[in-house]
Coordinates of C-alpha atoms in Angstrom, one line a residue:
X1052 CA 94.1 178.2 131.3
X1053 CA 95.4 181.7 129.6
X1054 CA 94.7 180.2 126.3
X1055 CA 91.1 180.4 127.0
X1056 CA 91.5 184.1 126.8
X1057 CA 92.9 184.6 123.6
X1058 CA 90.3 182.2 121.3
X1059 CA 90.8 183.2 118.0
X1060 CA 89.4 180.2 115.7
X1061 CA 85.9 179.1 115.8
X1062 CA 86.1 175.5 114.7
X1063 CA 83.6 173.8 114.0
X1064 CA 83.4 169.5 113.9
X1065 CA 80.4 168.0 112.2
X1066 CA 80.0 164.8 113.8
X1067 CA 80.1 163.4 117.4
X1068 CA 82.1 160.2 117.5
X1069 CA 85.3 158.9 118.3
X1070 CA 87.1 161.2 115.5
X1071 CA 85.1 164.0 116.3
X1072 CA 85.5 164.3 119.6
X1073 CA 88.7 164.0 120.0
X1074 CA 89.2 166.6 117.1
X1075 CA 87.0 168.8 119.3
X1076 CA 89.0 168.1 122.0
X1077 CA 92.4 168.6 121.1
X1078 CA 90.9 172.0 119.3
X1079 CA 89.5 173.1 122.6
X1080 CA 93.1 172.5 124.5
X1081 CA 94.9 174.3 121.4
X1082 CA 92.5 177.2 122.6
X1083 CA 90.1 177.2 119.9
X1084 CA 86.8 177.7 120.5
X1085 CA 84.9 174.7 119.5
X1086 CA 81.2 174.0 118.4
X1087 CA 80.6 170.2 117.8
X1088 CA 77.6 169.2 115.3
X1089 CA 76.0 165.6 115.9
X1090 CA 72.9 164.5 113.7
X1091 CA 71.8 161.9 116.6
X1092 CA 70.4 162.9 119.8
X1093 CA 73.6 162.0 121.7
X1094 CA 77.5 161.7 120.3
X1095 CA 79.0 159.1 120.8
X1096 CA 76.1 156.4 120.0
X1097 CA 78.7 153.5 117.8
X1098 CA 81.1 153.6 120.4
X1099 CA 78.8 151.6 122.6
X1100 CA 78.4 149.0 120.2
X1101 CA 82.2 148.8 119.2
X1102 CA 84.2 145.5 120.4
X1103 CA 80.7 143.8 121.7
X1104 CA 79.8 146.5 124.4
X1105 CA 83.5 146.2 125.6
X1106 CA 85.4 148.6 123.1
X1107 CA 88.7 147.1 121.5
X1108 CA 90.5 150.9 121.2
X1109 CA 93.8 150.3 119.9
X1110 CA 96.4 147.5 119.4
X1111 CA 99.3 147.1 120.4
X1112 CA 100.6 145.4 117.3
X1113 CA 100.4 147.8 114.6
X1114 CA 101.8 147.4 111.0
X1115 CA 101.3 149.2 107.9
X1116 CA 98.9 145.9 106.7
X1117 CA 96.6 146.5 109.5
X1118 CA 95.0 149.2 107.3
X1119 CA 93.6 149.0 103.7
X1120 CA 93.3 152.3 101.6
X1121 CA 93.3 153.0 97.8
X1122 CA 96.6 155.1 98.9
X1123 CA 98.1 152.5 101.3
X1124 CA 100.6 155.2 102.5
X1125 CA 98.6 157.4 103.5
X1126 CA 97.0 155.2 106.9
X1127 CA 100.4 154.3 107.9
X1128 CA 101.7 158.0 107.5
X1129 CA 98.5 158.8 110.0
X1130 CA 99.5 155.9 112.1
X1131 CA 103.5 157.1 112.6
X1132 CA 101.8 160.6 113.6
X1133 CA 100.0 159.4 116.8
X1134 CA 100.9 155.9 117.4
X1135 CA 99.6 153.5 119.5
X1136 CA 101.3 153.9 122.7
X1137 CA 100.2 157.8 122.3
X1138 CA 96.6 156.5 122.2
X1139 CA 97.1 154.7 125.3
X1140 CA 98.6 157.9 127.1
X1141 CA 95.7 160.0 125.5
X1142 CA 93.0 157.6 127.2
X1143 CA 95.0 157.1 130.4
X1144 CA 94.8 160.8 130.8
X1145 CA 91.7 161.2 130.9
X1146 CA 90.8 158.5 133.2
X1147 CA 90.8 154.7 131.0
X1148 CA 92.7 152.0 132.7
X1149 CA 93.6 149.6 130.0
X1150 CA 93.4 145.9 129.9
X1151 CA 95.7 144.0 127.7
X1152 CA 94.6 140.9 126.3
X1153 CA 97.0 139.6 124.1
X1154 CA 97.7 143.0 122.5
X1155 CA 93.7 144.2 122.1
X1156 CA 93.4 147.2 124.2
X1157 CA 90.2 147.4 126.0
X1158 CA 88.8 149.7 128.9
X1159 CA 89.6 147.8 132.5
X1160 CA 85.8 148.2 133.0
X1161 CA 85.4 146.0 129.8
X1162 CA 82.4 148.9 129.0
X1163 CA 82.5 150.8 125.9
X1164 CA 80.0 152.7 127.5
X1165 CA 82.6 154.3 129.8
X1166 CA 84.6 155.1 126.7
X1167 CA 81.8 157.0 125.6
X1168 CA 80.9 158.8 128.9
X1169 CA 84.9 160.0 129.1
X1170 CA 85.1 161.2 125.7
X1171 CA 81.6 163.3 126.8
X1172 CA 82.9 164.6 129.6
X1173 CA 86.3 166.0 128.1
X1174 CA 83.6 168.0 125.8
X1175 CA 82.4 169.4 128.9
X1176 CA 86.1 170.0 130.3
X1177 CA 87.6 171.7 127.8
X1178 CA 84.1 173.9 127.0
X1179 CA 83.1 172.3 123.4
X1180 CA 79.7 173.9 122.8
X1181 CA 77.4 170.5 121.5
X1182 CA 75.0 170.5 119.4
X1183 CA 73.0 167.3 119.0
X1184 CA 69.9 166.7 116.3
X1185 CA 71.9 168.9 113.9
X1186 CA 72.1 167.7 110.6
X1187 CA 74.4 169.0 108.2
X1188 CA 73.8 169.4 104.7
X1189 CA 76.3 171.9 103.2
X1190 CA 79.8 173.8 104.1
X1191 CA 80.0 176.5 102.0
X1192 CA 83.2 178.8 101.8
X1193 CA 82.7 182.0 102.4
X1194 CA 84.7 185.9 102.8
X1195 CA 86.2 185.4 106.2
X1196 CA 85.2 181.2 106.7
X1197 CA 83.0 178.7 106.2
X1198 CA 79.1 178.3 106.7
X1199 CA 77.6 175.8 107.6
X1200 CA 74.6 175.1 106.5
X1201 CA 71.9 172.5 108.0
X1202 CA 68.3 171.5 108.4
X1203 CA 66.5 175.0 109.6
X1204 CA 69.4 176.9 110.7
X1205 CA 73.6 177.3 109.9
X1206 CA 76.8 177.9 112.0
X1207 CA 79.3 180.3 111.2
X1208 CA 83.4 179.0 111.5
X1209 CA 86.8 179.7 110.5
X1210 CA 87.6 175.9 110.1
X1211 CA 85.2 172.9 109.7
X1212 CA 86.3 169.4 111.0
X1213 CA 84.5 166.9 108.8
X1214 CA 84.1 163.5 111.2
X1215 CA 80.5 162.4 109.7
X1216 CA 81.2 158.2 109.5
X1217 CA 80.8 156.2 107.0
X1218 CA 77.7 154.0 106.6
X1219 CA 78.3 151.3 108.4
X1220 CA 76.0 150.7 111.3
X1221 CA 73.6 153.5 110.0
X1222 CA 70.9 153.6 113.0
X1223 CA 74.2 154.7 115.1
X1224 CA 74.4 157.8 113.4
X1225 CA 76.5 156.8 110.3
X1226 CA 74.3 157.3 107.4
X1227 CA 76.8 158.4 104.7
X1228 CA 75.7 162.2 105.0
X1229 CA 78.9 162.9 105.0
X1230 CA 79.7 161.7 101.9
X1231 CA 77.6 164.3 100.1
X1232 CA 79.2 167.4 101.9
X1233 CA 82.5 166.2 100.9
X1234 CA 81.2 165.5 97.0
X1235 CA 79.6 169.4 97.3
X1236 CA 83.3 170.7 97.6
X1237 CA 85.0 168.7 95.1
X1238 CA 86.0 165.9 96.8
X1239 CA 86.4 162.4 95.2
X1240 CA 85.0 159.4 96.5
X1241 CA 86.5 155.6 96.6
X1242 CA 83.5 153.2 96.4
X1243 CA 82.1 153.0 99.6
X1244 CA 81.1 149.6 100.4
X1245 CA 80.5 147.0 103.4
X1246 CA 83.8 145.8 105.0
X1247 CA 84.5 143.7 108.0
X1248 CA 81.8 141.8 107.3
X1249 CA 79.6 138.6 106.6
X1250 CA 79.9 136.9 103.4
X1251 CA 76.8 135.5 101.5
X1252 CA 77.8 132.2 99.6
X1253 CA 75.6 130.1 97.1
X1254 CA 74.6 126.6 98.3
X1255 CA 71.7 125.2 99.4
X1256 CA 73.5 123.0 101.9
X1257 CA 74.7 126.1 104.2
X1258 CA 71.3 125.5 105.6
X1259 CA 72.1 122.0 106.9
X1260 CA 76.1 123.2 108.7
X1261 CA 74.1 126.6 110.0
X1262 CA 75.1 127.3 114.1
X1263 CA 78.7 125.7 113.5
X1264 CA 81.9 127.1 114.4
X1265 CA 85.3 125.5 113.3
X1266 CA 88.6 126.4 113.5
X1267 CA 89.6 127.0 109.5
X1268 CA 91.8 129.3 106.7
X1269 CA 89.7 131.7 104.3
X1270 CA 91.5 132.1 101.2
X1271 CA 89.6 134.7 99.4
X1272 CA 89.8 134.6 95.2
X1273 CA 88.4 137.5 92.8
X1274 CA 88.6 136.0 88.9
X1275 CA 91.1 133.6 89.9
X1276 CA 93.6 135.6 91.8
X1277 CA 94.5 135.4 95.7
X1278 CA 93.1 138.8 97.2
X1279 CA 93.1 137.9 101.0
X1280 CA 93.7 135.3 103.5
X1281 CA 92.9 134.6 107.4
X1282 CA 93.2 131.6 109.7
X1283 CA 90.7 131.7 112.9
X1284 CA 87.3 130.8 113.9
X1285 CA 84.5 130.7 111.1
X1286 CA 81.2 130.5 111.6
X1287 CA 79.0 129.0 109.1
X1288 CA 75.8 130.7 108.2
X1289 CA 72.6 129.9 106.7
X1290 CA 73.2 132.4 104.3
X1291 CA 77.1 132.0 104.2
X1292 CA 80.4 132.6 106.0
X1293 CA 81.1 135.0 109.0
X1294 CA 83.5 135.1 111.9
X1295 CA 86.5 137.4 112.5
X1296 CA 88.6 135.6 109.6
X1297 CA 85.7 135.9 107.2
X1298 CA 85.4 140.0 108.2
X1299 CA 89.5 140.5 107.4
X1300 CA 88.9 139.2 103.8
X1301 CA 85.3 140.8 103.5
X1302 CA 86.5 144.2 102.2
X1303 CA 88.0 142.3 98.9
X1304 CA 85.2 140.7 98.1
X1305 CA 83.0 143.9 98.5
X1306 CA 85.4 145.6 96.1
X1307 CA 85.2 142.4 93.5
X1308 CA 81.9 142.3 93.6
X1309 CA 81.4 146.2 92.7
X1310 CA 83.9 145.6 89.7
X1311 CA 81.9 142.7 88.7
X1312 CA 84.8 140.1 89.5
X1313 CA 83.8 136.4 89.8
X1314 CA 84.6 135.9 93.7
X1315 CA 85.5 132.6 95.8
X1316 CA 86.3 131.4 99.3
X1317 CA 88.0 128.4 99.8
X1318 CA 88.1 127.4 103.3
X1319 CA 90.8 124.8 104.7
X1320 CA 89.3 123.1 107.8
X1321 CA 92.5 121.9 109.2
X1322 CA 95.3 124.4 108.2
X1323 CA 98.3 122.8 110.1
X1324 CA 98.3 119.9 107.8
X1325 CA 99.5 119.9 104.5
X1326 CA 97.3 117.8 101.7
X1327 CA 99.9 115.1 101.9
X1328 CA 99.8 114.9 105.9
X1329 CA 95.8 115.2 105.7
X1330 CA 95.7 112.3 103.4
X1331 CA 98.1 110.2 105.6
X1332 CA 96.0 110.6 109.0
X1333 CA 93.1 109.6 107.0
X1334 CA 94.7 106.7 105.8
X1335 CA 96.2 106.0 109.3
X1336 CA 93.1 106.5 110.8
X1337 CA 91.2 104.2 108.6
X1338 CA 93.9 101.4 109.5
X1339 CA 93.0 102.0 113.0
X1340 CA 89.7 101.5 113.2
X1341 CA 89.0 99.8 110.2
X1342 CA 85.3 98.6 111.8
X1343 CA 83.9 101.7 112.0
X1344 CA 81.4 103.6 109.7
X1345 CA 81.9 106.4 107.8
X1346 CA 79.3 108.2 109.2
X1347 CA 81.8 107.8 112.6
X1348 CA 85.1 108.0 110.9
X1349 CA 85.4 111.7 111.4
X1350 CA 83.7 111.8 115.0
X1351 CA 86.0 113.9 117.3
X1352 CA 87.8 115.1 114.8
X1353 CA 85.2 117.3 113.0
X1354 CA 81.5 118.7 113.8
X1355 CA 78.9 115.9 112.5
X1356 CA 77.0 118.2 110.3
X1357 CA 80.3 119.0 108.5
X1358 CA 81.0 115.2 108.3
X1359 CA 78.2 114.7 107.3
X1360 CA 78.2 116.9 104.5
X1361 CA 81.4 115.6 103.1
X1362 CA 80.4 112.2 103.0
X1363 CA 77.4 113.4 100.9
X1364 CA 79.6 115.5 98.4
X1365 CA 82.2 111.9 98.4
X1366 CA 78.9 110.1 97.9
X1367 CA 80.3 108.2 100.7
X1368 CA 77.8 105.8 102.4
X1369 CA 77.2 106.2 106.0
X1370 CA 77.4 102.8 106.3
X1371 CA 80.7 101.9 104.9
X1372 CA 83.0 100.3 107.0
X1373 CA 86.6 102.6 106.7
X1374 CA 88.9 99.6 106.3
X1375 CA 87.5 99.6 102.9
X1376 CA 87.6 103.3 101.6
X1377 CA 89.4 103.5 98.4
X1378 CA 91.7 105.7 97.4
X1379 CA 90.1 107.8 96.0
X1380 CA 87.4 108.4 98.7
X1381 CA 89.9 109.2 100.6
X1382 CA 91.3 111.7 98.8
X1383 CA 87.6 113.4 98.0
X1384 CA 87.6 113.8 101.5
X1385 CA 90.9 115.4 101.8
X1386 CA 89.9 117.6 99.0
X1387 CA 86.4 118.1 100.9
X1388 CA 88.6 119.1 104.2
X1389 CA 91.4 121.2 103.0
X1390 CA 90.2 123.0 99.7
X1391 CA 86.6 123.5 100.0
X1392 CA 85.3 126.0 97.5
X1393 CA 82.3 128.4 97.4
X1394 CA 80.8 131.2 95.5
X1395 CA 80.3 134.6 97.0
X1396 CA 77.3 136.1 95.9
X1397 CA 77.3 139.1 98.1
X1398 CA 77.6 140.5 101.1
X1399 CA 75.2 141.4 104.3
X1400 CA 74.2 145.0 104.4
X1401 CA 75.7 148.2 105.5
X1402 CA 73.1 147.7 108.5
X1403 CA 75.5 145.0 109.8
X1404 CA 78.9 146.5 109.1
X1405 CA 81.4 147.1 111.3
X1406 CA 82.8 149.9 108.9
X1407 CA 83.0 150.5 105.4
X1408 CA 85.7 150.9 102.4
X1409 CA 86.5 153.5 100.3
X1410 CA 85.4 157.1 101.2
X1411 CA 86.7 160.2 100.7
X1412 CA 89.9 160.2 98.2
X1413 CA 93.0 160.3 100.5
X1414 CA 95.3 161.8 97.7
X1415 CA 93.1 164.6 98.1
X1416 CA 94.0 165.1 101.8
X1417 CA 97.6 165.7 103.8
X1418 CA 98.5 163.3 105.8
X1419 CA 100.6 165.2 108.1
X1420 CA 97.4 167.6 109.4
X1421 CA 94.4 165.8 107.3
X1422 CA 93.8 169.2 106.0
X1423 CA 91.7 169.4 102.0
X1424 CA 94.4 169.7 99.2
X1425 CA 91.1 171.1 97.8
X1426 CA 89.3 173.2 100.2
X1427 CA 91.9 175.0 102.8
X1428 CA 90.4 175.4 106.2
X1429 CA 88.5 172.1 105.9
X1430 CA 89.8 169.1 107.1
X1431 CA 88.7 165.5 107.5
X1432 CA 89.0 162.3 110.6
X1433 CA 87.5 159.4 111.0
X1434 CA 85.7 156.8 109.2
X1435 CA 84.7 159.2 106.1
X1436 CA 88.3 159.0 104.0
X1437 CA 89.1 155.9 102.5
X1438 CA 90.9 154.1 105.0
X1439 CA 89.7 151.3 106.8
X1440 CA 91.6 148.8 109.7
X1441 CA 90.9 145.5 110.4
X1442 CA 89.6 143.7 112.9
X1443 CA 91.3 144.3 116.7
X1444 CA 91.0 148.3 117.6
X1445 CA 92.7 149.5 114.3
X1446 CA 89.4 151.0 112.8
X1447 CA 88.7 153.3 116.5
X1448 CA 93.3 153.8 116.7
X1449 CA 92.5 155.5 112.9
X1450 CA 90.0 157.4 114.4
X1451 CA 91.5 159.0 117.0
X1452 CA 95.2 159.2 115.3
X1453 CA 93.3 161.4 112.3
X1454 CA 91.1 163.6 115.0
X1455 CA 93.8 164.5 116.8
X1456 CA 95.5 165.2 113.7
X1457 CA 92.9 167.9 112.2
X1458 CA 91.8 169.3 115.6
X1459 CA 95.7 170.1 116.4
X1460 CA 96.3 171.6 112.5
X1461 CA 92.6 173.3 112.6
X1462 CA 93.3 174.8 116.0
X1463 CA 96.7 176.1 115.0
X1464 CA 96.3 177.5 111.6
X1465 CA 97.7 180.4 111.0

């Protein structure tokens, strides 16, 4: 490569996962001479637990409501820059077969592992000088660049690439260090709290459904008003809701719960039927088999324990024959089925987090090269602005859309 003669910039990209090393990457191929910081003892470390060991990487469906900012341009602006089908060519390039199931992009190996190892080895390839147990404390601007300074020693750069995480998943790496450096220069910060991920719910009795999974519609409320919505699996909890359904709505309920919202889900357990049609297969099925029990009436229909449960709230006997359910026990049950209401207390911790929202202030950044409107020469990828995707690759296709982004712009400064 002649490029490799002429390095001029000394970047340098605190932070070794997805966003970081593809920032360092596309630097390096720019020509730049790259020095990549990682606080672990290895980059790449939440990669291997991304998409259950199997690494969901990008989606082929890709709208602007698959990502939630504070500046809900700004993800979408990313997005258009390096789409999804320039993701795919990226990976394929350097060696990842994709499998396609149903739109979710994963390696053909279904191992994020190898995701990992690839990424590694295009450090290697393109001459990225890695640093690992590094941790960063400071960039400071200086005469002719940055320094950066960090536990017991500090690098000298023209640029800085700041790709530190979030604070999800913290043992991976992602401790929210980054947060400070960015706070140091004068960056804003949008709340940064759990998203895409479980709900805590008040109820004693979510000890008795615990270990079920049902088929249902989370229709999340803060003080009253719709914020989010999401048909799928749910899994019921001891301590509340989760399930992929449950993570898309999370993110609204961490925010509501910040500002000190009231905060509800109300979970429909059999969304393709309206009230009306619910309450008219009860009746039917009543009519049917108007010699059974109650505790039977929903058998094959529904999971016992959630049966069971309703009864209870309908103060429904177990022994009741159905050809003699009123009315209105019917339509406590109907109620019970399609509009079941809970309190969300909370959330589970940034330990258990697939990513967080808010971060750093996105008006603060361009768009076009995620350069600081603040601090030229700096610029951010990753999981550390405010943007966050949901479920099905979006969070790792941000990742890698922003890093190429800033290592591209960094590399090619004037």
């Amino acid at each position: 490569r002649g490029s490799r003669m002429k390095k001029k910039n000394r970047i340098a990209v605190i932070g070794g996962g997805v966003s970081g090393m593809t920032a360092a990457v596309t630097a390096a191929e720019q020509g730049a001479d790259v020095l990549l910081l990682e606080q672990k003892e290895m980059t790449g470390k939440k990669i291997l637990v991304t998409g259950n060991g199997r690494c969901n990487y990008t989606n082929r469906v890709q709208t602007p409501q698959c990502y939630r900012s504070d500046d809900p341009e700004f993800p979408w602006k990313v997005m258009q820059k390096f789409p999804a089908e320039k993701i795919l060519e990226l990976f394929q390039e350097m060696g990842i077969y994709p499998k396609d199931r149903n739109g979710y992009i994963y390696p053909n190996s279904d191992q994020a592992s190898s995701v990992a190892e690839t990424l590694q080895e295009e450090l290697e390839r393109t001459g990225v000088e890695v640093h690992t147990g590094v941790r960063c404390l400071e960039i400071r601007r200086e005469k002719n660049g940055f320094k950066i300074c960090a536990e017991g020693k500090s690098f000298q750069a023209d640029r800085v690439i700041l790709c530190a995480g979030s604070k999800a998943a913290p043992v991976t790496g992602s401790d929210g260090s980054g947060y400070d450096i960015a706070k140091k220069m004068g960056h804003s910060l949008i709340p940064v709290l759990p998203a895409l991920v479980q709900l805590q719910c008040s109820g004693k009795f979510f000890k008795n459904i615990a270990g079920v999974r049902v088929n249902g519609k989370i229709i999340l409320y803060t003080d009253g008003t719709e914020a989010a919505s999401d048909t799928g699996e749910l899994q019921l909890a001891a301590y509340g809701l989760s399930g992929i359904p449950v993570f898309q709505v999370s993110r609204y309920a961490s925010r509501g719960l910040y500002e000190g919202k009231k905060v509800e889900a109300m979970i429909d357990f059999m969304p393709e039927l309206s009230t009306e049609k619910m309450l008219d297969f009860l009746r039917k099925r009543a009519r049917n088999r108007p010699e059974k029990t109650a505790e039977h009436f929903l058998t094959g229909l529904f999971h016992k324990k959630l049966s069971g449960l309703w009864l209870k709230f309908a103060r429904i006997p177990k022994e009741k024959r159905v050809g003699t359910l009123t009315e209105e026990e019917l339509r406590h049950l109907t109620w019970l089925i399609k509009e079941f209401k809970v309190q969300v207390t909370g959330t589970n911790s940034f330990e258990q987090a697939q990513i967080c929202c808010g971060g750093v202030d996105t008006r603060q950044i361009h768009a076009d090269t995620m350069e600081s409107r603040l601090v030229p020469g700096v610029y951010f990828a990753g999981e550390i602005v405010d943007v966050d995707g949901i479920c099905g690759g979006y969070n790792i296709s941000f990742a890698v859309a922003s890093g190429v982004l800033a290592g591209k712009s960094a590399a090619t400064k004037e």
